[in-house]
Amino acid sequence: MQFQIPQFIEVEAKIVGPLTLKQFMYLAVAGGISFAAFFIFQAWLWILITMFVGIIGIALAFIRYNGQSLPKIMLFAFGFFWKPRLYIWQRMPEMRALEIPEFNVEAKRKSLKEYFKQMPNVKKLWMDLMTSRGPIAKREKGVPSLIKPSKEKIATFRKITGEKEIARRVDFR
């Protein structure tokens, strides 16, 4: 099944001729104010009010800046001036003098020598691992499943494609 996908979703629908509903409403409100002013004010004041309100209505309906309409820009500007701004004060760190205590190298060496005397010898551990049959106490845990020989025989073979695969070997004797 094929479906049509709308391509211009950011473009508003033209409702009244070449105008969108918002544009038409801005111009209609400006025209309504001009119509009411015709009956309330004198001719020279009516012309002045009509020009002022007409320019504002046309600006709201048609002016766009960076893809944003003028009413949206005015709304953002009002929000910017109305909302409080957040200023974060960061305290400057205090400058402190760092005191380094006396360091006795000889005492530290003696304590390290005593510490390493208690440690087992690495060569001895390696020899015990290589030559002993049982696990070394407190160093290894015996793993009985690895020590027992398995009854299954496993063979590795290479496929025609060159991949290696491991399979259980079956003898039909």
Steps between C-alpha positions, in 0.01 A plus 500: 500500500616848420425801715544864421730676744441872557814687403433861600376463858646835610286693247163608637190430294358786295143544624384838370635545148879538514488567878528265791245520780739692727584754230132548424418552868774765544371690196135455607569639850682800348208555262249471788687760706514730197125448440416584864731806492315630191183550704671627818769748385520786249629436146860617549536299826332196339754504212789524749365213714426289189856547367652411839278196560531388135881508511497297823251246354701460178824463699351233725355314202792502257837579662726201563856507631723188487196284427311626809187711479489844666243400767720208605806726519302751708387220733860383548616859562224555759596176675867603500429838660233372740663185640781533754845404388704247692838620618716248683758632740810290531714553804870543439702223669709598802873495457651279770860415567574130481728371770707196414616305806854371537548173317742251647618285211705255710210416732272444201754266335530291815124467533468396133775238542314354796178498300654320202669241721154375594394470134557165324772471240371528142753246366396250765132546411577452131694182569221366719247567229711331234603191695215418736208275418257638754392858558711729714325576829324838519614587147303272270176320514487155352279474193393137479302538174810611313720227644274207402550381145186537292354204314404708198751560228496833322652566160576824320451513126507762228200559272519563125462871568809494723320541835608287792233308686509280805281190504453192714676203353299182460665163435274238340718192574 
